[in-house]
Short mmCIF file of C-alpha atoms in Angstrom, two decimals:
data_model
loop_
_atom_site.label_atom_id
_atom_site.label_comp_id
_atom_site.label_asym_id
_atom_site.label_seq_id
_atom_site.Cartn_x
_atom_site.Cartn_y
_atom_site.Cartn_z
CA MET K 1 -95.77 -64.08 21.00
CA THR K 2 -94.22 -61.64 18.94
CA THR K 3 -90.68 -63.06 19.95
CA LYS K 4 -88.93 -65.97 18.92
CA PRO K 5 -88.55 -67.82 23.04
CA ILE K 6 -85.14 -68.28 24.74
CA PRO K 7 -84.20 -71.86 24.85
CA ASP K 8 -83.82 -73.47 28.44
CA VAL K 9 -80.35 -74.63 27.54
CA SER K 10 -80.52 -76.66 31.41
CA THR K 11 -82.93 -78.72 29.88
CA ILE K 12 -81.93 -78.92 26.71
CA GLU K 13 -78.93 -80.55 28.19
CA GLU K 14 -81.19 -82.67 30.40
CA LEU K 15 -82.85 -84.24 27.79
CA SER K 16 -79.80 -84.54 26.32
CA ARG K 17 -78.20 -87.25 28.96
CA SER K 18 -82.03 -88.83 29.37
CA TRP K 19 -82.14 -90.03 25.81
CA GLN K 20 -78.63 -90.95 25.25
CA GLU K 21 -78.98 -93.09 28.74
CA ARG K 22 -82.23 -94.85 27.14
CA GLY K 23 -80.36 -95.61 23.61
CA ILE K 24 -82.16 -92.88 21.88
CA ARG K 25 -80.47 -91.58 18.60
CA HIS K 26 -82.79 -89.55 16.65
CA VAL K 27 -85.35 -86.85 17.89
CA VAL K 28 -88.04 -85.45 15.43
CA PHE K 29 -88.94 -82.03 15.36
CA GLU K 30 -92.75 -81.77 14.92
CA LEU K 31 -94.97 -78.90 13.28
CA PRO K 32 -98.50 -79.23 12.73
CA ASP K 33 -99.57 -77.86 10.34
CA MET K 34 -103.39 -76.54 9.15
CA HIS K 35 -105.01 -80.20 8.62
CA GLY K 36 -103.38 -81.76 12.33
CA MET K 37 -100.64 -84.12 10.02
CA ALA K 38 -97.17 -84.13 11.92
CA ARG K 39 -94.63 -82.92 9.24
CA SER K 40 -91.47 -82.63 10.60
CA LYS K 41 -87.91 -83.10 10.03
CA ILE K 42 -85.61 -85.97 11.93
CA VAL K 43 -82.48 -85.20 13.60
CA PRO K 44 -79.89 -87.35 15.12
CA LEU K 45 -79.52 -87.01 18.64
CA SER K 46 -76.23 -85.96 18.26
CA ARG K 47 -77.49 -82.78 17.12
CA TRP K 48 -80.43 -82.38 19.11
CA GLU K 49 -78.76 -79.56 21.57
CA GLN K 50 -77.39 -77.92 18.53
CA PHE K 51 -80.76 -77.24 16.73
CA ALA K 52 -82.70 -77.14 19.96
CA ARG K 53 -81.03 -74.20 20.68
CA ASP K 54 -80.55 -72.19 17.49
CA GLY K 55 -83.97 -74.01 15.70
CA LEU K 56 -84.25 -76.05 12.54
CA ARG K 57 -84.95 -74.60 9.67
CA MET K 58 -88.08 -75.66 7.32
CA ILE K 59 -90.08 -74.17 4.35
CA GLY K 60 -92.17 -71.71 5.56
CA VAL K 61 -95.32 -72.74 3.39
CA MET K 62 -96.16 -76.38 5.62
CA THR K 63 -99.10 -74.12 7.51
CA THR K 64 -100.45 -72.93 4.19
CA VAL K 65 -100.58 -75.66 1.49
CA ASP K 66 -104.16 -78.01 1.03
CA SER K 67 -104.73 -81.07 2.06
CA GLY K 68 -103.28 -82.47 -1.09
CA THR K 69 -100.35 -80.63 -0.22
CA ASN K 70 -100.25 -77.78 -3.05
CA LEU K 71 -99.32 -75.03 -2.78
CA VAL K 72 -101.93 -72.23 -2.13
CA PRO K 73 -101.77 -68.90 -4.00
CA GLY K 74 -101.30 -65.92 -2.31
CA THR K 75 -101.07 -66.67 1.67
CA TYR K 76 -98.24 -63.99 2.44
CA GLN K 77 -95.39 -67.23 2.77
CA SER K 78 -94.54 -68.68 -0.37
CA GLU K 79 -94.36 -66.22 -3.68
CA GLU K 80 -94.47 -63.20 -1.48
CA ARG K 81 -91.37 -64.45 0.13
CA ASN K 82 -89.15 -65.83 -2.07
CA TYR K 83 -90.59 -69.66 -0.95
CA GLY K 84 -87.75 -69.32 2.01
CA ASP K 85 -87.36 -70.88 5.46
CA ALA K 86 -89.32 -70.87 8.81
CA VAL K 87 -87.57 -71.91 12.04
CA LEU K 88 -88.39 -74.37 13.82
CA ARG K 89 -88.43 -73.90 18.14
CA PRO K 90 -89.24 -76.85 20.18
CA ASP K 91 -91.93 -76.28 23.09
CA LEU K 92 -89.32 -78.07 25.38
CA THR K 93 -92.44 -79.55 27.78
CA THR K 94 -93.56 -81.92 24.94
CA ALA K 95 -90.72 -83.33 24.36
CA ALA K 96 -90.98 -87.47 25.42
CA VAL K 97 -89.63 -91.03 23.77
CA VAL K 98 -92.23 -92.22 21.15
CA PRO K 99 -93.17 -95.77 21.96
CA TRP K 100 -94.06 -96.45 18.06
CA LEU K 101 -90.69 -95.57 17.08
CA ASP K 102 -87.69 -96.84 17.41
CA ALA K 103 -85.07 -95.30 19.63
CA SER K 104 -86.97 -92.07 18.94
CA ALA K 105 -87.89 -88.99 20.70
CA ARG K 106 -89.74 -86.19 19.90
CA VAL K 107 -90.39 -81.93 20.77
CA ILE K 108 -93.52 -80.35 19.60
CA CYS K 109 -92.23 -76.84 17.51
CA ASP K 110 -93.72 -73.78 17.37
CA ALA K 111 -92.72 -72.09 13.61
CA PHE K 112 -91.00 -68.07 13.63
CA TRP K 113 -89.50 -66.14 10.95
CA PRO K 114 -85.78 -65.63 11.19
CA ASP K 115 -86.95 -62.02 12.32
CA GLY K 116 -88.23 -63.89 15.02
CA SER K 117 -91.68 -62.93 14.02
CA PRO K 118 -94.65 -65.69 14.39
CA VAL K 119 -95.65 -67.80 11.50
CA GLU K 120 -99.53 -66.85 12.06
CA SER K 121 -101.05 -69.24 10.08
CA ALA K 122 -99.38 -72.20 12.77
CA PRO K 123 -102.69 -73.92 14.63
CA ARG K 124 -100.47 -74.06 17.28
CA TYR K 125 -100.09 -69.72 17.49
CA VAL K 126 -103.53 -69.74 16.36
CA LEU K 127 -104.94 -71.43 19.25
CA ARG K 128 -102.01 -69.14 21.79
CA ARG K 129 -103.83 -66.32 19.85
CA VAL K 130 -107.69 -66.62 21.35
CA LEU K 131 -106.19 -68.17 25.13
CA GLU K 132 -103.82 -64.90 25.63
CA ARG K 133 -107.45 -63.03 24.76
CA LEU K 134 -109.03 -65.23 27.42
CA ALA K 135 -106.30 -64.92 29.70
CA ALA K 136 -107.06 -61.15 29.57
CA LEU K 137 -110.37 -61.81 30.86
CA GLY K 138 -108.84 -64.05 33.56
CA TYR K 139 -109.78 -67.16 32.21
CA ARG K 140 -108.33 -70.37 31.50
CA ALA K 141 -110.03 -73.24 29.47
CA HIS K 142 -110.05 -76.58 30.68
CA THR K 143 -110.92 -79.07 27.46
CA ALA K 144 -110.84 -82.52 25.96
CA ILE K 145 -111.29 -83.82 22.78
CA GLU K 146 -113.37 -86.96 22.51
CA TYR K 147 -112.08 -88.91 19.42
CA GLU K 148 -114.30 -91.53 17.26
CA PHE K 149 -112.25 -93.29 14.39
CA TYR K 150 -112.32 -96.81 11.85
CA LEU K 151 -110.53 -99.37 11.84
CA PHE K 152 -110.04 -101.07 8.97
CA GLN K 153 -108.04 -104.40 8.06
CA ASP K 154 -105.95 -102.33 5.28
CA LEU K 155 -105.97 -99.72 3.41
CA LEU K 156 -106.75 -101.45 -0.17
CA SER K 157 -109.34 -103.47 0.87
CA LYS K 158 -111.73 -100.42 3.72
CA GLU K 159 -112.62 -103.99 5.25
CA PRO K 160 -113.19 -102.89 8.83
CA VAL K 161 -112.49 -104.94 11.51
CA PHE K 162 -115.86 -106.31 12.59
CA ASP K 163 -119.11 -106.22 11.41
CA ARG K 164 -122.46 -105.39 12.44
CA LEU K 165 -123.67 -102.58 14.95
CA HIS K 166 -123.24 -104.05 18.66
CA ILE K 167 -121.96 -100.71 20.18
CA PHE K 168 -119.91 -101.30 24.00
CA HIS K 169 -120.15 -104.83 22.41
CA THR K 170 -116.87 -106.64 24.18
CA GLN K 171 -116.20 -108.78 21.55
CA ARG K 172 -115.84 -105.94 19.71
CA ASN K 173 -113.87 -103.84 21.86
CA VAL K 174 -110.95 -106.12 21.48
CA ALA K 175 -111.84 -107.09 17.81
CA CYS K 176 -108.36 -106.37 16.88
CA PRO K 177 -105.14 -105.62 19.70
CA VAL K 178 -105.11 -101.47 17.98
CA PRO K 179 -107.54 -100.71 20.44
CA LEU K 180 -105.52 -102.06 23.95
CA GLN K 181 -101.91 -101.18 22.25
CA ILE K 182 -103.29 -97.17 21.90
CA MET K 183 -104.63 -97.00 25.89
CA ASP K 184 -101.17 -99.03 26.87
CA LEU K 185 -98.66 -96.13 24.66
CA LEU K 186 -100.28 -92.86 24.77
CA PRO K 187 -100.01 -93.10 28.14
CA GLU K 188 -95.84 -92.26 27.69
CA LEU K 189 -96.52 -89.74 26.27
CA GLY K 190 -99.09 -87.88 28.91
CA LEU K 191 -102.17 -88.44 27.73
CA GLN K 192 -104.41 -90.47 30.86
CA MET K 193 -106.44 -92.49 29.21
CA LEU K 194 -110.08 -93.01 30.32
CA THR K 195 -112.52 -95.41 28.37
CA CYS K 196 -112.03 -97.23 24.81
CA ASN K 197 -115.64 -99.06 23.13
CA CYS K 198 -116.71 -100.03 19.85
CA GLU K 199 -119.35 -96.66 18.42
CA TYR K 200 -122.28 -97.48 16.26
CA GLY K 201 -120.13 -97.81 12.71
CA PRO K 202 -118.75 -101.38 11.91
CA GLY K 203 -115.51 -101.12 12.75
CA GLN K 204 -115.22 -97.38 14.82
CA TYR K 205 -113.75 -96.59 17.59
CA GLU K 206 -113.89 -94.02 20.68
CA ILE K 207 -110.99 -93.45 23.16
CA THR K 208 -111.52 -90.43 24.89
CA TYR K 209 -108.76 -89.29 28.19
CA ASP K 210 -108.91 -86.53 30.51
CA ALA K 211 -109.15 -82.56 30.16
CA GLU K 212 -106.36 -80.42 30.13
CA ASP K 213 -105.36 -76.87 30.15
CA ALA K 214 -106.47 -75.43 26.26
CA LEU K 215 -103.06 -75.65 24.57
CA THR K 216 -102.07 -79.33 26.76
CA ALA K 217 -105.31 -80.28 25.01
CA GLY K 218 -104.82 -79.16 21.84
CA ASP K 219 -101.11 -81.39 21.71
CA TYR K 220 -102.80 -84.63 23.06
CA GLY K 221 -105.36 -84.21 20.14
CA TYR K 222 -102.27 -84.13 17.73
CA THR K 223 -100.88 -86.76 19.30
CA PHE K 224 -103.80 -88.97 19.71
CA LYS K 225 -104.81 -88.51 15.76
CA ASN K 226 -101.69 -89.36 14.63
CA GLY K 227 -100.97 -92.03 17.39
CA VAL K 228 -103.86 -93.62 16.24
CA LYS K 229 -103.00 -93.71 13.13
CA MET K 230 -99.13 -95.21 13.65
CA ILE K 231 -99.66 -97.83 16.03
CA ALA K 232 -102.16 -99.18 13.59
CA ARG K 233 -100.05 -99.21 10.74
CA ARG K 234 -97.44 -101.06 12.67
CA LEU K 235 -99.95 -103.35 13.75
CA GLY K 236 -101.03 -104.23 9.95
CA TYR K 237 -103.99 -102.24 10.49
CA HIS K 238 -105.23 -98.86 9.04
CA ALA K 239 -106.90 -96.28 10.95
CA THR K 240 -108.69 -93.92 9.48
CA PHE K 241 -110.47 -89.80 11.01
CA MET K 242 -112.18 -89.59 8.14
CA THR K 243 -115.83 -88.29 8.69
CA ARG K 244 -118.19 -90.60 7.00
CA PRO K 245 -116.05 -93.66 5.38
CA PHE K 246 -119.43 -94.92 4.29
CA LEU K 247 -122.79 -92.78 3.35
CA ASP K 248 -125.14 -96.04 5.30
CA GLN K 249 -123.11 -95.78 8.00
CA SER K 250 -121.95 -93.37 11.15
CA SER K 251 -119.99 -90.52 11.12
CA SER K 252 -116.82 -90.20 13.02
CA GLY K 253 -117.32 -86.71 15.92
CA ALA K 254 -114.81 -85.27 17.65
CA HIS K 255 -117.14 -83.07 20.69
CA VAL K 256 -115.08 -81.14 22.57
CA HIS K 257 -115.96 -81.01 26.19
CA LEU K 258 -115.03 -77.37 28.05
CA SER K 259 -114.87 -75.36 30.58
CA LEU K 260 -113.83 -71.72 32.36
CA ARG K 261 -111.54 -71.64 35.23
CA ASP K 262 -111.21 -68.31 37.05
CA ALA K 263 -107.67 -66.74 38.79
CA ASN K 264 -108.52 -69.34 41.64
CA GLY K 265 -108.95 -72.91 39.37
CA ARG K 266 -113.12 -72.35 39.94
CA ASN K 267 -115.22 -73.84 37.46
CA ALA K 268 -116.44 -70.16 36.02
CA PHE K 269 -119.64 -72.53 34.67
CA LEU K 270 -121.21 -73.16 37.99
CA ASP K 271 -123.93 -71.76 40.03
CA THR K 272 -126.12 -73.83 42.39
CA ASN K 273 -128.50 -70.96 42.91
CA ASP K 274 -129.61 -71.32 39.05
CA ARG K 275 -132.10 -73.17 38.51
CA HIS K 276 -129.89 -74.79 35.68
CA GLY K 277 -126.54 -74.74 37.63
CA LEU K 278 -125.29 -72.36 35.37
CA SER K 279 -123.60 -68.83 35.76
CA SER K 280 -124.09 -65.89 33.47
CA LEU K 281 -120.48 -66.47 32.52
CA ALA K 282 -122.08 -69.78 31.72
CA TYR K 283 -125.21 -68.61 29.19
CA HIS K 284 -122.84 -66.12 27.48
CA PHE K 285 -120.46 -68.49 26.55
CA ILE K 286 -122.62 -70.65 25.31
CA GLY K 287 -124.99 -67.81 23.14
CA GLY K 288 -121.33 -66.68 22.34
CA LEU K 289 -121.30 -70.49 20.58
CA ILE K 290 -124.19 -70.52 18.89
CA LYS K 291 -124.07 -66.87 17.32
CA HIS K 292 -120.59 -67.19 16.03
CA MET K 293 -121.28 -71.62 14.93
CA PRO K 294 -121.79 -70.66 11.46
CA GLY K 295 -118.35 -69.15 10.85
CA ALA K 296 -116.58 -71.69 13.29
CA LEU K 297 -118.06 -74.48 12.01
CA ALA K 298 -115.47 -74.22 8.90
CA LEU K 299 -112.78 -74.85 11.03
CA LEU K 300 -115.31 -77.89 12.93
CA ALA K 301 -116.17 -79.69 9.82
CA PRO K 302 -113.07 -78.38 7.46
CA THR K 303 -113.73 -81.43 4.29
CA PRO K 304 -116.98 -81.43 2.33
CA ASN K 305 -116.96 -85.27 3.92
CA CYS K 306 -117.57 -83.68 7.08
CA TYR K 307 -121.40 -82.07 6.29
CA ARG K 308 -122.74 -85.89 5.40
CA ARG K 309 -122.24 -86.15 8.87
CA TYR K 310 -125.49 -83.42 9.94
CA LEU K 311 -128.33 -85.56 9.92
CA HIS K 312 -131.51 -86.20 11.81
CA HIS K 313 -131.44 -89.07 14.40
CA SER K 314 -127.19 -89.74 14.30
CA PHE K 315 -126.57 -88.07 17.59
CA ALA K 316 -124.69 -85.41 15.22
CA PRO K 317 -125.83 -81.61 15.26
CA VAL K 318 -128.65 -80.23 12.48
CA ASN K 319 -128.92 -76.56 13.93
CA LEU K 320 -128.02 -73.85 15.96
CA SER K 321 -129.44 -75.45 19.49
CA TRP K 322 -128.56 -75.91 22.70
CA GLY K 323 -129.83 -78.36 25.38
CA LEU K 324 -129.31 -80.17 29.11
CA ASP K 325 -127.34 -83.25 28.14
CA ASP K 326 -129.24 -83.59 25.29
CA ARG K 327 -127.36 -85.90 22.81
CA THR K 328 -129.42 -84.11 19.91
CA ALA K 329 -128.07 -80.36 20.68
CA LEU K 330 -125.33 -78.42 18.93
CA VAL K 331 -124.49 -77.60 22.43
CA ARG K 332 -124.76 -79.81 25.27
CA VAL K 333 -124.61 -79.10 28.41
CA LYS K 334 -123.90 -80.57 31.72
CA ASN K 335 -124.67 -79.12 34.20
CA THR K 336 -123.76 -82.05 36.85
CA GLY K 337 -124.43 -79.48 39.99
CA ASP K 338 -120.53 -79.71 40.54
CA ALA K 339 -117.17 -79.30 39.45
CA GLY K 340 -117.82 -81.08 36.56
CA THR K 341 -120.13 -78.56 34.85
CA HIS K 342 -119.21 -78.08 31.62
CA VAL K 343 -120.43 -77.42 27.54
CA GLU K 344 -119.70 -80.13 24.95
CA ASN K 345 -119.62 -78.71 21.22
CA ARG K 346 -120.76 -81.61 19.43
CA ALA K 347 -120.09 -79.67 15.93
CA PRO K 348 -116.39 -80.78 15.47
CA SER K 349 -116.02 -83.72 13.13
CA SER K 350 -112.67 -85.76 13.66
CA MET K 351 -111.20 -84.20 10.67
CA SER K 352 -110.78 -81.13 12.11
CA ASN K 353 -107.55 -80.04 13.74
CA PRO K 354 -107.16 -80.29 17.12
CA TYR K 355 -106.20 -76.65 17.71
CA LEU K 356 -108.29 -75.15 15.60
CA ALA K 357 -111.51 -76.96 16.57
CA LEU K 358 -110.31 -75.52 20.61
CA ALA K 359 -109.71 -72.44 19.19
CA ALA K 360 -112.56 -71.61 17.21
CA THR K 361 -114.49 -73.24 19.64
CA ILE K 362 -112.91 -70.73 22.41
CA ALA K 363 -113.13 -67.60 20.46
CA ALA K 364 -116.83 -67.90 19.63
CA GLY K 365 -117.95 -68.06 23.47
CA LEU K 366 -115.10 -66.30 24.27
CA LEU K 367 -117.22 -63.98 21.42
CA GLY K 368 -119.99 -64.32 24.23
CA LEU K 369 -118.69 -63.31 27.36
CA GLU K 370 -117.37 -59.75 25.38
CA GLU K 371 -120.73 -59.51 23.60
CA GLU K 372 -123.18 -60.66 26.25
CA ALA K 373 -124.49 -62.92 23.93
CA VAL K 374 -127.90 -65.08 24.90
CA PRO K 375 -128.85 -67.90 24.39
CA PRO K 376 -132.10 -68.73 22.09
CA ALA K 377 -134.66 -70.05 24.79
CA LEU K 378 -134.16 -73.49 25.91
CA ALA K 379 -136.90 -76.02 24.26
CA GLU K 380 -137.94 -79.58 26.13
CA GLY K 381 -137.38 -82.34 24.21
CA PRO K 382 -134.44 -83.44 21.46
CA ALA K 383 -133.16 -79.71 20.07
CA GLU K 384 -133.26 -81.21 16.41
CA GLU K 385 -136.49 -81.61 16.42
CA HIS K 386 -137.45 -78.22 17.77
CA GLU K 387 -137.44 -75.87 13.51
CA ALA K 388 -136.83 -72.26 15.98
CA PHE K 389 -133.35 -73.05 16.12
CA ALA K 390 -131.85 -71.63 12.43
CA PRO K 391 -129.59 -74.72 10.42
CA LEU K 392 -126.13 -75.76 10.44
CA PRO K 393 -125.09 -74.29 6.97
CA ALA K 394 -125.20 -77.20 4.69
CA THR K 395 -122.08 -76.97 3.07
CA LEU K 396 -118.19 -75.89 3.64
CA GLU K 397 -118.20 -73.21 1.50
CA GLU K 398 -122.05 -71.80 3.05
CA ALA K 399 -119.35 -71.99 6.19
CA LEU K 400 -116.49 -70.30 4.71
CA GLN K 401 -119.27 -67.89 4.06
CA HIS K 402 -120.11 -67.27 7.53
CA LEU K 403 -116.51 -67.19 8.32
CA GLU K 404 -115.39 -64.54 6.14
CA ALA K 405 -118.55 -62.15 7.37
CA ASP K 406 -117.66 -62.94 10.72
CA THR K 407 -115.17 -60.28 11.38
CA ALA K 408 -114.91 -60.47 15.20
CA LEU K 409 -113.84 -64.54 14.82
CA ARG K 410 -111.61 -63.75 12.07
CA ASN K 411 -110.34 -61.04 14.06
CA LEU K 412 -109.73 -62.93 17.34
CA LEU K 413 -108.13 -66.07 15.09
CA GLY K 414 -106.16 -63.45 13.50
CA MET K 415 -107.09 -62.22 9.90
CA GLN K 416 -104.21 -63.31 8.08
CA PHE K 417 -104.49 -66.65 9.30
CA THR K 418 -108.21 -66.96 8.27
CA GLU K 419 -107.92 -65.49 4.58
CA ILE K 420 -104.90 -68.31 3.89
CA PHE K 421 -107.50 -71.16 5.77
CA ILE K 422 -110.37 -70.18 2.85
CA LYS K 423 -107.87 -69.22 0.22
CA ALA K 424 -106.88 -73.30 0.83
CA LYS K 425 -110.37 -74.81 1.65
CA ARG K 426 -112.00 -73.17 -1.54
CA GLN K 427 -109.14 -74.46 -3.32
CA GLU K 428 -109.65 -77.63 -2.24
CA LEU K 429 -113.07 -77.71 -3.45
CA GLU K 430 -112.41 -76.68 -6.85
CA ARG K 431 -109.98 -79.15 -7.30
CA ARG K 432 -112.69 -81.82 -6.32
CA GLY K 433 -114.88 -80.02 -8.73
CA ASP K 434 -112.57 -80.76 -11.07
CA TYR K 435 -112.68 -84.64 -10.07
CA VAL K 436 -116.29 -85.28 -10.28
CA ARG K 437 -117.09 -83.15 -13.31
CA GLN K 438 -114.20 -85.38 -14.91
CA ARG K 439 -115.69 -88.60 -13.21
CA LEU K 440 -119.30 -87.82 -14.98
CA GLN K 441 -117.83 -87.38 -17.91
CA ALA K 442 -116.46 -90.30 -18.39
CA ALA K 443 -119.52 -91.77 -17.47
CA GLU K 444 -121.29 -90.39 -19.66
CA LEU K 445 -118.81 -91.10 -22.44
CA GLU K 446 -118.95 -94.63 -20.92
CA TRP K 447 -122.64 -94.73 -21.71
CA GLU K 448 -122.55 -93.59 -25.14
CA GLU K 449 -120.26 -95.52 -26.48
CA GLN K 450 -122.39 -98.41 -25.03
CA GLU K 451 -125.51 -96.79 -26.94
CA TYR K 452 -123.49 -95.56 -30.24
CA LEU K 453 -120.49 -97.05 -31.03
CA ALA K 454 -121.26 -100.62 -32.61
CA ASP K 455 -124.62 -100.19 -34.34
CA PHE K 456 -124.47 -96.79 -35.69
#
């Protein structure tokens, strides 16, 4: 993790031959940014081998900009480095032909500085960092992210592709060609699709796919979100993962399903002798999730819009709770009594970066293992109804304050990364506040003109 990887020249050459045979003309070098968006450079196939061996340069600030791509001061990678280049190095295991682009392949890249040191703010690096610590304890995470999103006829009208709220309704499942195209095309990039259905909102869908080891799951989450948006646009529609685009309709979540596997591949969360079928390791992991969730929530719900989701009777969590197959709890335990036993973190919103959602979830649970954290008493009935559970942070700023104060979580995720993340999010909040104040002043002036301009 501290030096640049050695490229596998034979694999690079093999990909070159395969892509040439398939008529590929372009290769997209992709870097996931802090927000989960794809930042990329496209090169002709004739230059693929050179850039795959030597790396491809890109300005080094791309993983520190805010959600509007504005530079954030004091983030170690901009003015401090004279806005110099980082080097993109492709992870060859992510190489794939992209079915929604003409004659194009893609590779997901890791970012390094010219001296070989990693760009610590890169979300893929943050997840790797957490997974290395987990591996040192003898475990690996088996996980998947379950996304909800909205489909509009187009961006300008924001008209959903169907109206009303008939969840699972077959006619709405196929109200437009986008969902079935997603199911058909994403397997070409490795995702093994499971289910597709309309959700409890006009134009809202949920599409699921198989669990994988955590780094692959991060890549798949990133690929899924960007693929959905690209496929929708290709077909003339608009897809959005904005958490709550309509104040009076359902929010979109991104539930993280996770279990730990030991060195022999066994599910370390399962204990058939326990009354709930859970191992002591599982209880400690749940305890860590609950203990460190106030700070982790900043990464799981990274925009102010996300906090419109945490409402009673909305199947989104409202408190620091856990429950057995309880959709109102923060941590829903799927204690199936077999190898499928796992926990579901229901806090992440669809706006979260998949790498950071996994990193924050695993980091919080991992700290629970190390601290031997004990979850609160299991309540009977829906967890959202129990006042004994402390509430979730109500705003992004409150969650950022908790993250700032959680030294153990910050050390695990990376002090430099979390400092950059907090600065970027506070800059977004400041820009949002400026915009709201300007609109409020304009509305006040409009009223004053109507009241006084004509007759005074």
